[in-house]
mmCIF file of the N, C-alpha and C atoms, coordinates in Angstrom:
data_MODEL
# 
_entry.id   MODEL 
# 
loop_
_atom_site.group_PDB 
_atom_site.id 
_atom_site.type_symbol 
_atom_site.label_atom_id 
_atom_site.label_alt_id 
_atom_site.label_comp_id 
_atom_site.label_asym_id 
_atom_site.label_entity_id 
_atom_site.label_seq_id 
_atom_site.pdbx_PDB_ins_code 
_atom_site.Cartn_x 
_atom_site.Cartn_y 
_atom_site.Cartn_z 
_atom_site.occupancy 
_atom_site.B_iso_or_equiv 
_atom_site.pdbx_formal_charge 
_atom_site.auth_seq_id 
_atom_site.auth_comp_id 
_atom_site.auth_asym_id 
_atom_site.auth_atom_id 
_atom_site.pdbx_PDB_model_num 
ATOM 1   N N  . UNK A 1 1  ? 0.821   -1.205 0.000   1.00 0.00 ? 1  UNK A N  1 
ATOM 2   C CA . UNK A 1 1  ? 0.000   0.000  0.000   1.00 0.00 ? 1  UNK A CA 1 
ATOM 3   C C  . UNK A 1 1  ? 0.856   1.257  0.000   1.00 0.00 ? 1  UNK A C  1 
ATOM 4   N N  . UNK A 1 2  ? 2.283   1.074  0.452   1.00 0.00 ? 2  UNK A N  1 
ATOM 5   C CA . UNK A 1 2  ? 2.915   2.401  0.875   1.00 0.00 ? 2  UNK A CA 1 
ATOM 6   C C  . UNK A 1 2  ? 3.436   2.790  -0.649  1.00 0.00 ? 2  UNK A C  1 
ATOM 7   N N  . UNK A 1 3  ? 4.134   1.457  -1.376  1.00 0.00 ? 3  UNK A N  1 
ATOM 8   C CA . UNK A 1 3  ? 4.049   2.493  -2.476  1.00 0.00 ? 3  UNK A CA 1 
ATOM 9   C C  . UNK A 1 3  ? 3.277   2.793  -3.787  1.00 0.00 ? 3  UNK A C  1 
ATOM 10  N N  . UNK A 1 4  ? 2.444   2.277  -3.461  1.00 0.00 ? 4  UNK A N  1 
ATOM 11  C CA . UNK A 1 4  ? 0.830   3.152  -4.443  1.00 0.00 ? 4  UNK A CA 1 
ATOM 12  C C  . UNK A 1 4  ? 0.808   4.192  -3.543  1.00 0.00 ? 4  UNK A C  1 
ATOM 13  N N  . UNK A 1 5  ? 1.020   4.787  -2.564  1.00 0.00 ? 5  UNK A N  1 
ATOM 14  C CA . UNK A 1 5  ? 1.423   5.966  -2.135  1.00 0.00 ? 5  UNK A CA 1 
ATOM 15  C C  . UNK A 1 5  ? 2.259   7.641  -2.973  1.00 0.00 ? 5  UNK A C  1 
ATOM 16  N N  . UNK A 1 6  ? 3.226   6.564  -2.850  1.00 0.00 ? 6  UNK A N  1 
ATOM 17  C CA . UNK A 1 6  ? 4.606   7.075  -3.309  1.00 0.00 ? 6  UNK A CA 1 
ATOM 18  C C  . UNK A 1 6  ? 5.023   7.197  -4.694  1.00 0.00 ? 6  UNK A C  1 
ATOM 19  N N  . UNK A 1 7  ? 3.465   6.365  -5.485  1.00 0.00 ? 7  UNK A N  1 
ATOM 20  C CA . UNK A 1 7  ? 3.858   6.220  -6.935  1.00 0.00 ? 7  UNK A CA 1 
ATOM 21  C C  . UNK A 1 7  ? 2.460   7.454  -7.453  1.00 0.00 ? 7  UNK A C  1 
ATOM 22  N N  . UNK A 1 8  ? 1.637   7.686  -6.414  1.00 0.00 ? 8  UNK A N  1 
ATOM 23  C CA . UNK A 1 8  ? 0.498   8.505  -6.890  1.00 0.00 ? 8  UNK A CA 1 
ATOM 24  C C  . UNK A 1 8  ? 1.155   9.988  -6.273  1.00 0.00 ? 8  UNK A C  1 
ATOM 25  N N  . UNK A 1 9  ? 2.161   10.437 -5.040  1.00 0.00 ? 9  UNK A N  1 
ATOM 26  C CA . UNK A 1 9  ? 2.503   11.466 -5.002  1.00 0.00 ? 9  UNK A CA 1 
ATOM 27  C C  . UNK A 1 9  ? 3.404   11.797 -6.246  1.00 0.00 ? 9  UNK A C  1 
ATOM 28  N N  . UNK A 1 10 ? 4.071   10.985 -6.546  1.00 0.00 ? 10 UNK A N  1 
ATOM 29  C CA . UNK A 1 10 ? 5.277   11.176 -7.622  1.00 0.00 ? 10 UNK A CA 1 
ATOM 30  C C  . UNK A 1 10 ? 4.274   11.368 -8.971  1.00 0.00 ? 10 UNK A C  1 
ATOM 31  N N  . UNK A 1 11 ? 3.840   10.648 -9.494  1.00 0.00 ? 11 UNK A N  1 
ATOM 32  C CA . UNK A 1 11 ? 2.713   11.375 -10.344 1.00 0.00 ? 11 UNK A CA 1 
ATOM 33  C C  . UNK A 1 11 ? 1.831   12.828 -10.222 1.00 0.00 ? 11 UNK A C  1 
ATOM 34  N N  . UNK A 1 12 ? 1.017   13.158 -8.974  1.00 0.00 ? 12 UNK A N  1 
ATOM 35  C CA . UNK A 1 12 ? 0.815   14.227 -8.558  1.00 0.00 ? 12 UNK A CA 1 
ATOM 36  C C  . UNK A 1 12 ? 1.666   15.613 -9.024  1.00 0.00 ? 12 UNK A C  1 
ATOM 37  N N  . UNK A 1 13 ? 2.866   15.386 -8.374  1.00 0.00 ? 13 UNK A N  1 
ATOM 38  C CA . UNK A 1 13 ? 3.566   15.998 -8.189  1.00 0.00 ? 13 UNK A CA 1 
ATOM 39  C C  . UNK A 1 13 ? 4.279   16.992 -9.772  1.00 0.00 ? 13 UNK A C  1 
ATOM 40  N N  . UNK A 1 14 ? 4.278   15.723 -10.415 1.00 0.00 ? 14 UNK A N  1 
ATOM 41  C CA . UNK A 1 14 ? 4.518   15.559 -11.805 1.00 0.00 ? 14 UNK A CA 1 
ATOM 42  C C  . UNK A 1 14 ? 3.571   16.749 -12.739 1.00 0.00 ? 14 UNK A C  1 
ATOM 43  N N  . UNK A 1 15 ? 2.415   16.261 -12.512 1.00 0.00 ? 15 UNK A N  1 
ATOM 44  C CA . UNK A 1 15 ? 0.973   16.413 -13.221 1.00 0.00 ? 15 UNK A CA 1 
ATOM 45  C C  . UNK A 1 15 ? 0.925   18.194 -12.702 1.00 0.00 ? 15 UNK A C  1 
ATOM 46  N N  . UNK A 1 16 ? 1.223   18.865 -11.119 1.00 0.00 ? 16 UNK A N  1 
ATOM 47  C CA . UNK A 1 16 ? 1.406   20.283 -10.509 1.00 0.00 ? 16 UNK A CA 1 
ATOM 48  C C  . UNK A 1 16 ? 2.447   20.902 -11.862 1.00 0.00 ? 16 UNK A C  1 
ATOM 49  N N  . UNK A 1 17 ? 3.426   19.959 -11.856 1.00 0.00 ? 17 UNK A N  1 
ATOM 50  C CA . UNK A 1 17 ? 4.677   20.867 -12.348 1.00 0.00 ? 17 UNK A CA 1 
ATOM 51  C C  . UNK A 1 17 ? 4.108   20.943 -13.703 1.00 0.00 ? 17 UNK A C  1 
ATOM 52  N N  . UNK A 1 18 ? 3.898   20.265 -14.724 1.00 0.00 ? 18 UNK A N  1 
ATOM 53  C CA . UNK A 1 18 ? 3.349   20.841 -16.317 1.00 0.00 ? 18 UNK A CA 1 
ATOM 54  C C  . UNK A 1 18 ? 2.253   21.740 -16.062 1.00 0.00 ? 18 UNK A C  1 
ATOM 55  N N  . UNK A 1 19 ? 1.353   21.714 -15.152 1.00 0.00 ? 19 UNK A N  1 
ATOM 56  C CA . UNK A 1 19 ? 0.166   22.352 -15.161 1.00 0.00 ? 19 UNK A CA 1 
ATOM 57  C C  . UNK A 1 19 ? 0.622   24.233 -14.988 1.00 0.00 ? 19 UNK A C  1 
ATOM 58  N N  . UNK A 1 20 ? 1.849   24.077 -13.917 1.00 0.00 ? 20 UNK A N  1 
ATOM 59  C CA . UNK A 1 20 ? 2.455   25.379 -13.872 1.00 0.00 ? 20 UNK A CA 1 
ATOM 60  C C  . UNK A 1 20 ? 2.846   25.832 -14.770 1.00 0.00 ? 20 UNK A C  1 
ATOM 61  N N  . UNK A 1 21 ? 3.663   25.122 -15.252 1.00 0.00 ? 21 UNK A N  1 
ATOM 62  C CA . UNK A 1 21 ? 4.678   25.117 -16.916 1.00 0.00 ? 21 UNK A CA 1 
ATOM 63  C C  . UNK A 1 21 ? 3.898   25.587 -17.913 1.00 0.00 ? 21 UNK A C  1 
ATOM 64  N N  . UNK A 1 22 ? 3.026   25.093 -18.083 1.00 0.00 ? 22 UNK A N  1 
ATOM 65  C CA . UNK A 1 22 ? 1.638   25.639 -18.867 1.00 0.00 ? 22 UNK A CA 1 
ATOM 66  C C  . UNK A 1 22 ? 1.553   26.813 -18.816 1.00 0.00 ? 22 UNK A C  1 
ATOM 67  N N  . UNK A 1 23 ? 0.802   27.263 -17.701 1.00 0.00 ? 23 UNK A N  1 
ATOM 68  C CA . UNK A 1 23 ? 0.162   28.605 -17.095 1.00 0.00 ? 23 UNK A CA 1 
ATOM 69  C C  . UNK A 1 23 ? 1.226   29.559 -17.222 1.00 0.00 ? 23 UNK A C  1 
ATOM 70  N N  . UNK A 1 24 ? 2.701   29.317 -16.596 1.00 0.00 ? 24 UNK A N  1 
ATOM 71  C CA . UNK A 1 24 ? 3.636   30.324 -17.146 1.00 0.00 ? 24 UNK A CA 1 
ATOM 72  C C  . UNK A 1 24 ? 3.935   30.496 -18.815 1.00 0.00 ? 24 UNK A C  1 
ATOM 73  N N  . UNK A 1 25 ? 4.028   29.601 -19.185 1.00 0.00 ? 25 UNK A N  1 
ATOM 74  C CA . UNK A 1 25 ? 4.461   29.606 -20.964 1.00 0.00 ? 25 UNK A CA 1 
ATOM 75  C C  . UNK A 1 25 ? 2.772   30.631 -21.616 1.00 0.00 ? 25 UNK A C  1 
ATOM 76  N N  . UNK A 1 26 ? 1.584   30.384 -21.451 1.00 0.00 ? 26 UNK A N  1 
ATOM 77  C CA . UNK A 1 26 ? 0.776   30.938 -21.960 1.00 0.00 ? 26 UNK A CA 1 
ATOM 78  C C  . UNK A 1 26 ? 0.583   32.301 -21.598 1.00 0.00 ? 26 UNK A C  1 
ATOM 79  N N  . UNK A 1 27 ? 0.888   32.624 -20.325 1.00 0.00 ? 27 UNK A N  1 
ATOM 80  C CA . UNK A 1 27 ? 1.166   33.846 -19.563 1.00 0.00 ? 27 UNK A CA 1 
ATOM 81  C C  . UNK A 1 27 ? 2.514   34.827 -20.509 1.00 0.00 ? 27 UNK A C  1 
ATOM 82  N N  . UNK A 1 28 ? 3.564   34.332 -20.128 1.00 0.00 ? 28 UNK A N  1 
ATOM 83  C CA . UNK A 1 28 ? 4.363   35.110 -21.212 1.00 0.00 ? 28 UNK A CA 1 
ATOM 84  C C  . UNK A 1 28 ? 4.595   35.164 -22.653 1.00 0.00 ? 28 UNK A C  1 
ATOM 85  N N  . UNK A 1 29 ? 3.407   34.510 -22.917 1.00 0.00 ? 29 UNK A N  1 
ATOM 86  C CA . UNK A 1 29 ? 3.321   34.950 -24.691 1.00 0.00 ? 29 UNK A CA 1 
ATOM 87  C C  . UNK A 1 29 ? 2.469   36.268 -25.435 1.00 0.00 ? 29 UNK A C  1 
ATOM 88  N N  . UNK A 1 30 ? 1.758   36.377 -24.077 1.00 0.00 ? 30 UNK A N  1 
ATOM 89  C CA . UNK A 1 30 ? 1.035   37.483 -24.358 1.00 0.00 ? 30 UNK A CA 1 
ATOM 90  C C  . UNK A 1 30 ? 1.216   39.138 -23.667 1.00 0.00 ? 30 UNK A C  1 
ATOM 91  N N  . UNK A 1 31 ? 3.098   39.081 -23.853 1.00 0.00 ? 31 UNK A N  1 
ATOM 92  C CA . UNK A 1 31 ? 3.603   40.339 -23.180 1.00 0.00 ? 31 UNK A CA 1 
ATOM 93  C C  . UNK A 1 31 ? 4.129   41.074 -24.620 1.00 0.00 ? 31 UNK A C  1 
ATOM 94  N N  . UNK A 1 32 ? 3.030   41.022 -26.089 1.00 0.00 ? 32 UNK A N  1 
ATOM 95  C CA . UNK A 1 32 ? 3.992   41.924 -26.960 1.00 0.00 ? 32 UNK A CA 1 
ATOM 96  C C  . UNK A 1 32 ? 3.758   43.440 -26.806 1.00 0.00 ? 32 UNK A C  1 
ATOM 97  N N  . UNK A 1 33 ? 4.302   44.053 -27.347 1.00 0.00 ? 33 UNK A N  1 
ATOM 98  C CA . UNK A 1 33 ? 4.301   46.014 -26.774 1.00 0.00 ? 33 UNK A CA 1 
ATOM 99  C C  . UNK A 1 33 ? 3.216   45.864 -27.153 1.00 0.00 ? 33 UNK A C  1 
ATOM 100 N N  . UNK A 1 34 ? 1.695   45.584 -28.420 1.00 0.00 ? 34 UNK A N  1 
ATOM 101 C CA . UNK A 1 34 ? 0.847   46.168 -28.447 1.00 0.00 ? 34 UNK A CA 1 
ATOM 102 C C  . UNK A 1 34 ? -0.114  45.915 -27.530 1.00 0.00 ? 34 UNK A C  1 
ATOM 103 N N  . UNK A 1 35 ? 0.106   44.832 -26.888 1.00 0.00 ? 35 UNK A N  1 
ATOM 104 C CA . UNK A 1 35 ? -0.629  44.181 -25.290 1.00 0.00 ? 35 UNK A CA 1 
ATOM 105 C C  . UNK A 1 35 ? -0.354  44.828 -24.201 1.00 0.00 ? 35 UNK A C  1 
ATOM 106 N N  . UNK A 1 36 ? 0.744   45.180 -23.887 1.00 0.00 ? 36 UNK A N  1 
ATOM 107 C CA . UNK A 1 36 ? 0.996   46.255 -23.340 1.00 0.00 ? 36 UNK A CA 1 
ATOM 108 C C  . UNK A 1 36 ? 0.611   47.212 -23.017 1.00 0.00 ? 36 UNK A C  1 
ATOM 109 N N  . UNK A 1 37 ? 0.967   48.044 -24.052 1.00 0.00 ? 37 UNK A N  1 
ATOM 110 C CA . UNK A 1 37 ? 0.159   49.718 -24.565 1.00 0.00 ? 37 UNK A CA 1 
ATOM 111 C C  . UNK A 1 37 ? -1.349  49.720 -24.153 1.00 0.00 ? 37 UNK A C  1 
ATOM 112 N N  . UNK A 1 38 ? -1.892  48.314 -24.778 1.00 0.00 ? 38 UNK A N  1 
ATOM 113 C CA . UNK A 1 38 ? -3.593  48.587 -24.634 1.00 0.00 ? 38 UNK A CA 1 
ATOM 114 C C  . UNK A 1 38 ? -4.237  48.627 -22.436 1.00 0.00 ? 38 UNK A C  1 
ATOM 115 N N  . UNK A 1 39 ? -2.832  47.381 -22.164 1.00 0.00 ? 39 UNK A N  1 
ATOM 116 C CA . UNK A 1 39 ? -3.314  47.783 -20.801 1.00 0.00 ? 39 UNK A CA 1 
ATOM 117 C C  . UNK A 1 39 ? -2.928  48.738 -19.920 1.00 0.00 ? 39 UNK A C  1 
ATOM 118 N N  . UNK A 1 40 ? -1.812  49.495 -20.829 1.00 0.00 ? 40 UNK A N  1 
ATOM 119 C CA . UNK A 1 40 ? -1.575  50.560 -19.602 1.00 0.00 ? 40 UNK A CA 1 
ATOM 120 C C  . UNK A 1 40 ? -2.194  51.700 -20.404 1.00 0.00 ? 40 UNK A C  1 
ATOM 121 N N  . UNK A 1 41 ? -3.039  51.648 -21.226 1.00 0.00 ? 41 UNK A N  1 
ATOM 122 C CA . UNK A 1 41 ? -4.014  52.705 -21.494 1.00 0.00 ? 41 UNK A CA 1 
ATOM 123 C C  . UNK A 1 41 ? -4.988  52.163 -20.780 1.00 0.00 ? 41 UNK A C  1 
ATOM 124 N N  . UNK A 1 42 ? -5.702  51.378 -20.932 1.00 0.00 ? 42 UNK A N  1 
ATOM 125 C CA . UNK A 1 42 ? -6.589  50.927 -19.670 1.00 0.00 ? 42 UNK A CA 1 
ATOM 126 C C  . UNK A 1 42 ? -6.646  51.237 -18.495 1.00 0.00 ? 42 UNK A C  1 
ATOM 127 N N  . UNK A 1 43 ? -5.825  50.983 -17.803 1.00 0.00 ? 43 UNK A N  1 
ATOM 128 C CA . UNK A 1 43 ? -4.839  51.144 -16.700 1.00 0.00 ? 43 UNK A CA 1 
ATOM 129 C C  . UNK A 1 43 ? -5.171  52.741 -16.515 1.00 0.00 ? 43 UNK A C  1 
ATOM 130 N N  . UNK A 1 44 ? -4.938  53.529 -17.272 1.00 0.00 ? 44 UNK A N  1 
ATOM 131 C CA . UNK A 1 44 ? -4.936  54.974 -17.292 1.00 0.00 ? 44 UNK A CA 1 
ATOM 132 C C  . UNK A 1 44 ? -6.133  55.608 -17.436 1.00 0.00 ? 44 UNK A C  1 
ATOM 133 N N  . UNK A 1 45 ? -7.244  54.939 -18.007 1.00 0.00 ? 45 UNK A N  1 
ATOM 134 C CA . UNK A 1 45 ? -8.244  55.460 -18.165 1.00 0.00 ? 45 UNK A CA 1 
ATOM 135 C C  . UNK A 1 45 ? -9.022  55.025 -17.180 1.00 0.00 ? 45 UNK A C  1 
ATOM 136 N N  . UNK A 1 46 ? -9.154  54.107 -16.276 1.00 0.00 ? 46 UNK A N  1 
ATOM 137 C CA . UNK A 1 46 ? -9.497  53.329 -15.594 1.00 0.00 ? 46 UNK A CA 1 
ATOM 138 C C  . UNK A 1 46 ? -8.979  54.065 -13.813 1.00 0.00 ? 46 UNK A C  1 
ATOM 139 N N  . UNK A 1 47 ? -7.748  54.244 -13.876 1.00 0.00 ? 47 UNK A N  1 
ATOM 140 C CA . UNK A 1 47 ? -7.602  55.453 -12.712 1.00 0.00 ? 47 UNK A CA 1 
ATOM 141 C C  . UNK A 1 47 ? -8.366  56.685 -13.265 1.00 0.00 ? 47 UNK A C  1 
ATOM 142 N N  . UNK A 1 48 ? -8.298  57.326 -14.015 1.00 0.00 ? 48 UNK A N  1 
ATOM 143 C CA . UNK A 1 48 ? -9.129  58.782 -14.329 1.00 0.00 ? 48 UNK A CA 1 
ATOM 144 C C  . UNK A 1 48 ? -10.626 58.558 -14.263 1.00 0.00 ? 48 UNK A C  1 
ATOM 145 N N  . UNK A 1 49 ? -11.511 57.418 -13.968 1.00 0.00 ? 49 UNK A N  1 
ATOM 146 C CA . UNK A 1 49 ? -12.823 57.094 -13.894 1.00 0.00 ? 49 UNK A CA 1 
ATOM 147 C C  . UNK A 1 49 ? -12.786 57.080 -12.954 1.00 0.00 ? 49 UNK A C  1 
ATOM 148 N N  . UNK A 1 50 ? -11.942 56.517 -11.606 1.00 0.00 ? 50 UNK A N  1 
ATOM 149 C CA . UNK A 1 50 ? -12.269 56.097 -10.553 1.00 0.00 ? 50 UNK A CA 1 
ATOM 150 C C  . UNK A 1 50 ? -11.947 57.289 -9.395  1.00 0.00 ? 50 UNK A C  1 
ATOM 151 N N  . UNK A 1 51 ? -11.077 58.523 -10.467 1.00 0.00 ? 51 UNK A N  1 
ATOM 152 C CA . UNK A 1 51 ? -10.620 59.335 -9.199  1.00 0.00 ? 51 UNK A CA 1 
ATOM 153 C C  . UNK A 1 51 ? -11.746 60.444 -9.298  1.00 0.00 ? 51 UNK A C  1 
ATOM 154 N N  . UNK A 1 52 ? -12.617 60.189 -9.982  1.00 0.00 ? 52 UNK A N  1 
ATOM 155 C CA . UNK A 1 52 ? -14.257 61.556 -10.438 1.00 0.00 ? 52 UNK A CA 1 
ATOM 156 C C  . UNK A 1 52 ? -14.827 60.532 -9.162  1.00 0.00 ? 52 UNK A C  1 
ATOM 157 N N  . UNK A 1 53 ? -14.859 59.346 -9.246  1.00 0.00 ? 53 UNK A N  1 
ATOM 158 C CA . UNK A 1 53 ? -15.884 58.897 -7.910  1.00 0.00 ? 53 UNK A CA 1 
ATOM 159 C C  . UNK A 1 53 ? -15.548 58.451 -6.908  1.00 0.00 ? 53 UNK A C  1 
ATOM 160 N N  . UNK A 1 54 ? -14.387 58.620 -6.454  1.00 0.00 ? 54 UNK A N  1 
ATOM 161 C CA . UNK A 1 54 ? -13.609 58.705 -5.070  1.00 0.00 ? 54 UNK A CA 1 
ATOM 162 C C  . UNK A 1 54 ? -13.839 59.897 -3.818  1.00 0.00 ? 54 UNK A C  1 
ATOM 163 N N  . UNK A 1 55 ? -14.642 59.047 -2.826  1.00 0.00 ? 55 UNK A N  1 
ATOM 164 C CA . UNK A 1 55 ? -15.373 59.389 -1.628  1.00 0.00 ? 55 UNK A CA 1 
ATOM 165 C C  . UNK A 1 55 ? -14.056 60.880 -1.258  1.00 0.00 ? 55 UNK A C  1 
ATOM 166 N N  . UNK A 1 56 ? -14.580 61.673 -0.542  1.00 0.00 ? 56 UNK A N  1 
ATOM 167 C CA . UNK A 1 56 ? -13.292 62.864 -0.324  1.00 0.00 ? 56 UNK A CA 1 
ATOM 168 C C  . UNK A 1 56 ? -12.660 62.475 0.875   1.00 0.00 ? 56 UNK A C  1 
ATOM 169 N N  . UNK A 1 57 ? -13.149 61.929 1.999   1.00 0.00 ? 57 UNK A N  1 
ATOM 170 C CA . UNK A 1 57 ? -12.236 61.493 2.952   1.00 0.00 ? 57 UNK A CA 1 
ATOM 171 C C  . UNK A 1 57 ? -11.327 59.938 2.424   1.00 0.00 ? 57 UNK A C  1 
ATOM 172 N N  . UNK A 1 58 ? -11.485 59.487 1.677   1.00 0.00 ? 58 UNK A N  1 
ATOM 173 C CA . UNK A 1 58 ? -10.451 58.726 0.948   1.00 0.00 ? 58 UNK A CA 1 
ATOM 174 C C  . UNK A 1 58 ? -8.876  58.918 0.936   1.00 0.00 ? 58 UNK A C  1 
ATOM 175 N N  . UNK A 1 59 ? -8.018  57.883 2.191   1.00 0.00 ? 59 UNK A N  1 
ATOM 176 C CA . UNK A 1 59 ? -6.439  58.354 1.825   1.00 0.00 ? 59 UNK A CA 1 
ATOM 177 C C  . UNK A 1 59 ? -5.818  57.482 0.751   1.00 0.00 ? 59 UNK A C  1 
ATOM 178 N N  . UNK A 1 60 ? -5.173  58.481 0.334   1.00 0.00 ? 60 UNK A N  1 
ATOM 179 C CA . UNK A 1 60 ? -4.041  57.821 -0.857  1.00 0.00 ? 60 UNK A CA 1 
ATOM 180 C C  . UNK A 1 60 ? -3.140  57.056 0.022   1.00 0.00 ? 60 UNK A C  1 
ATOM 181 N N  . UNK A 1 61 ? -2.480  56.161 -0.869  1.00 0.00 ? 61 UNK A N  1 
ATOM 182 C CA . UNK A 1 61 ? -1.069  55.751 -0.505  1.00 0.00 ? 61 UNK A CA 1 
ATOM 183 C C  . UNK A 1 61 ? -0.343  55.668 -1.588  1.00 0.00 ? 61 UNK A C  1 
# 
């Protein structure tokens, strides 16, 4: 029994690491400048919406 244990963590374990591998590889394919640009215009327009409806006792940091 102990190692159907040891043969399902080692699989597990296995199965975590591509699943990460994945998620990072699809993650940095979608850093080209025009992906970029569009979210830090976002980004920018998106603070300028939110600072018209920001309560006045509101602290910055």
């Amino acid at each position: 029994m102990g190692s159907v244990w040891i043969i399902f963590l080692a699989l597990a374990t296995i199965a975590l690491g591509l699943v990460m591998f994945t998620g990072m590889i699809r993650n940095r394919k979608h850093n080209s400048p025009s992906e970029i640009a569009r979210t830090e215009q976002a980004t920018r327009e998106f603070r300028e919406r939110g600072a018209d409806n920001a309560p006045e006792d509101r602290v910055e940091r």
